[in-house]
Amino acid sequence: MTVVGLCLAGAAACGGSDDEAFKGQSADQIAAKAVEATRQADSMHLKGTVARNGGQRVGIDLSVDSQKNCQGTVTNAQAVSDIRHKDATLYLKGNSAYWQANLKQQPQAEKLVPKVADKWVRMPAADDQLTGLCDKQGLLATMDEDKSERQGMSRGDTTTVDGKKAVELKKQKDGKTRSMFVATDGKPYILKVTATGTSPENTVFTDYNKPVDPPQPPADQTVDLKQLAAQK
């Protein structure tokens, strides 16, 4: 599955097989249950990488819930941005590299960048590509578009991820080993996904069902991009 395209390296030490967890279920059945449980969770935290349009890889460290509230950091090469999305309003604090890349097609971009760099900018949420990262259900649906990626998996050893017991499900394809680590206690949430090969990938999933309540940035540290762009 493309959800395995999200991944974080560094598995904890592995143990033996867990004969009780998911007894009698195939690796594919466990993977399907893990995807469904993760979709149904109210919220989660992701830390790792995601592939965007055109194969571009973006680093994320993000908490997000089913109501599209989110808070965290997105990194793309030298461009770094902190994002907060709440009550249908997106606030973004990007460094100079972020704004230079994203405003280069705008009139008077050179004048705008110093006014917005390292400040909280109230964004037109519907127009900003980062808003999609705050859509938990949409993000997971996108990651699981190719169901064949989680078919034909095999069950590996048990291990721990962030202190939680997990079973590894893995699949080899095109010279790459993809693994999904699924919680064996409680709901079968995805705890980590990894991929090895020429383009290693990794993501860890934590903080399931914890509230995501990003604070509104202070008014004296907030600017409005539309108003700035409208200024002569």
Tab-separated table of C-alpha atoms in Angstrom:
chain	number	residue	atom	x	y	z
A	1	MET	CA	0.000	0.000	0.000
A	2	THR	CA	1.148	3.514	-0.541
A	3	VAL	CA	0.666	4.090	3.152
A	4	VAL	CA	3.908	2.142	3.275
A	5	GLY	CA	5.354	5.053	1.322
A	6	LEU	CA	5.334	6.883	4.633
A	7	CYS	CA	8.128	5.526	6.789
A	8	LEU	CA	10.593	6.098	9.642
A	9	ALA	CA	13.842	4.170	10.030
A	10	GLY	CA	15.109	2.762	13.275
A	11	ALA	CA	13.142	-0.280	14.371
A	12	ALA	CA	13.555	-1.383	17.956
A	13	ALA	CA	15.034	-4.768	18.760
A	14	CYS	CA	12.960	-7.652	17.454
A	15	GLY	CA	11.623	-10.535	19.486
A	16	GLY	CA	10.011	-13.829	18.564
A	17	SER	CA	6.671	-14.458	16.916
A	18	ASP	CA	3.560	-13.471	18.818
A	19	ASP	CA	1.300	-16.502	18.501
A	20	GLU	CA	-1.696	-14.925	20.242
A	21	ALA	CA	-2.050	-11.578	18.476
A	22	PHE	CA	-4.153	-11.897	15.310
A	23	LYS	CA	-4.252	-15.670	15.745
A	24	GLY	CA	-5.391	-17.409	12.567
A	25	GLN	CA	-5.298	-14.232	10.465
A	26	SER	CA	-3.156	-13.761	7.390
A	27	ALA	CA	-0.758	-10.845	7.002
A	28	ASP	CA	-3.053	-9.325	4.371
A	29	GLN	CA	-6.037	-9.545	6.717
A	30	ILE	CA	-4.056	-7.875	9.506
A	31	ALA	CA	-2.915	-5.108	7.138
A	32	ALA	CA	-6.496	-4.418	6.030
A	33	LYS	CA	-7.663	-4.207	9.661
A	34	ALA	CA	-4.760	-1.898	10.506
A	35	VAL	CA	-5.633	0.514	7.703
A	36	GLU	CA	-9.288	0.572	8.737
A	37	ALA	CA	-8.488	1.096	12.437
A	38	THR	CA	-6.121	3.925	11.591
A	39	ARG	CA	-8.774	5.587	9.448
A	40	GLN	CA	-11.315	5.372	12.265
A	41	ALA	CA	-9.017	6.922	14.878
A	42	ASP	CA	-10.039	10.441	15.904
A	43	SER	CA	-6.490	11.758	15.627
A	44	MET	CA	-2.839	10.808	15.305
A	45	HIS	CA	0.676	12.177	15.051
A	46	LEU	CA	2.868	11.447	12.014
A	47	LYS	CA	6.603	11.939	11.804
A	48	GLY	CA	8.465	11.012	8.649
A	49	THR	CA	8.162	11.670	4.926
A	50	VAL	CA	5.373	11.794	2.376
A	51	ALA	CA	5.503	11.891	-1.407
A	52	ARG	CA	3.752	14.839	-3.032
A	53	ASN	CA	2.799	15.405	-6.666
A	54	GLY	CA	5.682	14.858	-9.054
A	55	GLY	CA	7.499	12.554	-6.651
A	56	GLN	CA	8.565	15.409	-4.425
A	57	ARG	CA	9.340	14.249	-0.886
A	58	VAL	CA	8.245	16.341	2.062
A	59	GLY	CA	9.187	15.828	5.695
A	60	ILE	CA	6.345	16.140	8.185
A	61	ASP	CA	6.064	16.233	11.962
A	62	LEU	CA	2.349	16.728	12.321
A	63	SER	CA	-0.606	16.117	14.622
A	64	VAL	CA	-3.936	15.915	12.803
A	65	ASP	CA	-7.513	14.918	13.613
A	66	SER	CA	-10.688	13.995	11.750
A	67	GLN	CA	-11.989	17.574	12.027
A	68	LYS	CA	-8.970	18.842	10.032
A	69	ASN	CA	-7.380	20.483	13.043
A	70	CYS	CA	-3.626	20.165	12.756
A	71	GLN	CA	-0.380	21.476	14.125
A	72	GLY	CA	3.211	20.745	13.173
A	73	THR	CA	6.114	21.341	10.833
A	74	VAL	CA	6.599	20.648	7.128
A	75	THR	CA	10.072	20.587	5.573
A	76	ASN	CA	10.928	20.624	1.873
A	77	ALA	CA	14.677	20.964	1.258
A	78	GLN	CA	15.632	24.314	2.848
A	79	ALA	CA	12.038	25.483	3.060
A	80	VAL	CA	10.562	25.013	6.535
A	81	SER	CA	7.068	25.965	7.636
A	82	ASP	CA	5.105	25.607	10.856
A	83	ILE	CA	1.380	25.154	10.277
A	84	ARG	CA	-1.728	25.426	12.408
A	85	HIS	CA	-5.200	24.745	11.067
A	86	LYS	CA	-8.265	25.302	13.217
A	87	ASP	CA	-11.854	26.388	12.570
A	88	ALA	CA	-11.215	26.398	8.792
A	89	THR	CA	-8.372	28.908	9.169
A	90	LEU	CA	-4.821	28.054	8.183
A	91	TYR	CA	-1.884	29.837	9.776
A	92	LEU	CA	1.592	29.296	8.423
A	93	LYS	CA	4.992	30.487	9.633
A	94	GLY	CA	7.584	29.888	6.932
A	95	ASN	CA	11.227	30.793	6.737
A	96	SER	CA	12.653	32.952	3.951
A	97	ALA	CA	13.386	29.931	1.754
A	98	TYR	CA	9.749	28.831	1.955
A	99	TRP	CA	8.374	32.205	0.929
A	100	GLN	CA	10.959	32.783	-1.783
A	101	ALA	CA	9.888	29.494	-3.375
A	102	ASN	CA	6.162	30.064	-2.990
A	103	LEU	CA	5.927	33.766	-3.862
A	104	LYS	CA	8.332	33.847	-6.795
A	105	GLN	CA	5.446	34.151	-9.281
A	106	GLN	CA	3.750	36.928	-7.312
A	107	PRO	CA	4.131	40.611	-8.161
A	108	GLN	CA	6.507	42.417	-5.796
A	109	ALA	CA	7.681	39.111	-4.329
A	110	GLU	CA	10.959	40.653	-3.178
A	111	LYS	CA	9.062	43.153	-1.061
A	112	LEU	CA	6.628	40.570	0.306
A	113	VAL	CA	9.143	37.992	1.556
A	114	PRO	CA	10.637	40.160	4.353
A	115	LYS	CA	7.119	41.030	5.523
A	116	VAL	CA	6.016	37.413	5.948
A	117	ALA	CA	9.181	35.421	6.716
A	118	ASP	CA	9.147	33.959	10.235
A	119	LYS	CA	5.734	35.492	10.975
A	120	TRP	CA	2.378	33.760	11.348
A	121	VAL	CA	0.546	34.343	8.090
A	122	ARG	CA	-3.213	33.912	7.810
A	123	MET	CA	-3.596	31.943	4.598
A	124	PRO	CA	-6.473	31.519	2.143
A	125	ALA	CA	-6.876	27.881	3.224
A	126	ALA	CA	-8.723	26.716	0.124
A	127	ASP	CA	-5.863	27.932	-2.067
A	128	ASP	CA	-2.938	26.474	-0.144
A	129	GLN	CA	-1.551	23.025	-0.946
A	130	LEU	CA	-0.571	22.446	2.676
A	131	THR	CA	-4.227	22.288	3.703
A	132	GLY	CA	-4.350	18.735	2.332
A	133	LEU	CA	-1.901	17.638	4.994
A	134	CYS	CA	-4.486	18.639	7.603
A	135	ASP	CA	-7.137	16.371	6.090
A	136	LYS	CA	-6.557	13.139	8.026
A	137	GLN	CA	-9.052	11.031	6.104
A	138	GLY	CA	-7.969	12.387	2.741
A	139	LEU	CA	-4.319	11.868	3.598
A	140	LEU	CA	-4.869	8.246	4.571
A	141	ALA	CA	-7.050	7.612	1.521
A	142	THR	CA	-4.316	8.956	-0.731
A	143	MET	CA	-1.720	6.784	0.963
A	144	ASP	CA	-3.854	3.691	0.399
A	145	GLU	CA	-4.857	4.258	-3.222
A	146	ASP	CA	-2.973	1.176	-4.448
A	147	LYS	CA	-4.450	-1.687	-2.442
A	148	SER	CA	-2.091	-4.148	-4.143
A	149	GLU	CA	0.792	-2.721	-2.115
A	150	ARG	CA	-0.632	-4.384	1.001
A	151	GLN	CA	-1.504	-7.678	-0.676
A	152	GLY	CA	0.825	-10.646	-0.721
A	153	MET	CA	2.467	-9.638	2.558
A	154	SER	CA	4.118	-12.023	5.004
A	155	ARG	CA	4.096	-11.930	8.768
A	156	GLY	CA	7.418	-11.293	10.481
A	157	ASP	CA	8.613	-11.062	14.048
A	158	THR	CA	7.229	-8.976	16.873
A	159	THR	CA	9.065	-5.887	18.057
A	160	THR	CA	8.351	-2.658	19.918
A	161	VAL	CA	7.679	0.738	18.385
A	162	ASP	CA	7.745	3.717	20.724
A	163	GLY	CA	7.330	1.296	23.616
A	164	LYS	CA	4.329	-0.467	22.092
A	165	LYS	CA	4.303	-4.097	20.996
A	166	ALA	CA	3.890	-4.582	17.247
A	167	VAL	CA	3.953	-7.276	14.604
A	168	GLU	CA	5.842	-6.656	11.371
A	169	LEU	CA	4.115	-7.265	8.027
A	170	LYS	CA	6.471	-7.139	5.067
A	171	LYS	CA	6.599	-7.452	1.316
A	172	GLN	CA	9.427	-7.476	-1.207
A	173	LYS	CA	8.859	-5.895	-4.589
A	174	ASP	CA	11.135	-4.351	-7.217
A	175	GLY	CA	14.187	-4.684	-4.997
A	176	LYS	CA	12.530	-2.881	-2.101
A	177	THR	CA	11.350	-4.325	1.212
A	178	ARG	CA	8.260	-2.612	2.593
A	179	SER	CA	7.162	-3.172	6.174
A	180	MET	CA	4.143	-2.184	8.222
A	181	PHE	CA	4.282	-2.467	12.009
A	182	VAL	CA	0.845	-3.041	13.572
A	183	ALA	CA	-0.045	-2.744	17.255
A	184	THR	CA	-0.804	-6.125	18.848
A	185	ASP	CA	-2.446	-4.715	21.988
A	186	GLY	CA	-5.717	-2.828	21.785
A	187	LYS	CA	-6.814	-1.563	18.391
A	188	PRO	CA	-4.577	-2.642	15.494
A	189	TYR	CA	-3.261	0.802	14.686
A	190	ILE	CA	-0.367	1.289	12.294
A	191	LEU	CA	2.635	2.256	14.428
A	192	LYS	CA	5.295	2.505	11.758
A	193	VAL	CA	5.903	1.893	8.073
A	194	THR	CA	9.311	1.529	6.423
A	195	ALA	CA	10.814	0.892	3.021
A	196	THR	CA	14.382	-0.046	2.155
A	197	GLY	CA	16.105	0.222	-1.196
A	198	THR	CA	17.319	3.034	-3.406
A	199	SER	CA	14.749	5.432	-1.921
A	200	PRO	CA	14.377	4.562	1.766
A	201	GLU	CA	11.195	5.835	3.356
A	202	ASN	CA	9.958	6.006	6.917
A	203	THR	CA	7.143	7.281	9.118
A	204	VAL	CA	6.090	6.683	12.719
A	205	PHE	CA	2.475	7.048	13.915
A	206	THR	CA	1.829	7.956	17.564
A	207	ASP	CA	-0.604	9.791	19.859
A	208	TYR	CA	-3.737	8.103	18.551
A	209	ASN	CA	-6.964	9.788	19.739
A	210	LYS	CA	-5.176	12.582	21.585
A	211	PRO	CA	-6.887	15.992	21.181
A	212	VAL	CA	-5.431	18.323	18.551
A	213	ASP	CA	-6.134	21.888	19.655
A	214	PRO	CA	-3.639	24.303	18.109
A	215	PRO	CA	-3.618	27.768	19.710
A	216	GLN	CA	-4.335	30.780	17.558
A	217	PRO	CA	-1.131	32.733	16.975
A	218	PRO	CA	-0.806	36.071	18.811
A	219	ALA	CA	-2.379	38.940	16.895
A	220	ASP	CA	0.797	41.018	16.999
A	221	GLN	CA	2.698	38.172	15.315
A	222	THR	CA	0.088	37.537	12.613
A	223	VAL	CA	-0.211	39.080	9.151
A	224	ASP	CA	-2.749	38.555	6.371
A	225	LEU	CA	-1.277	37.474	3.046
A	226	LYS	CA	-4.213	38.759	0.977
A	227	GLN	CA	-3.974	42.208	2.539
A	228	LEU	CA	-0.231	42.366	2.001
A	229	ALA	CA	-0.546	41.254	-1.617
A	230	ALA	CA	-3.205	43.919	-2.228
A	231	GLN	CA	-0.958	46.709	-0.965
A	232	LYS	CA	0.816	48.768	-3.618
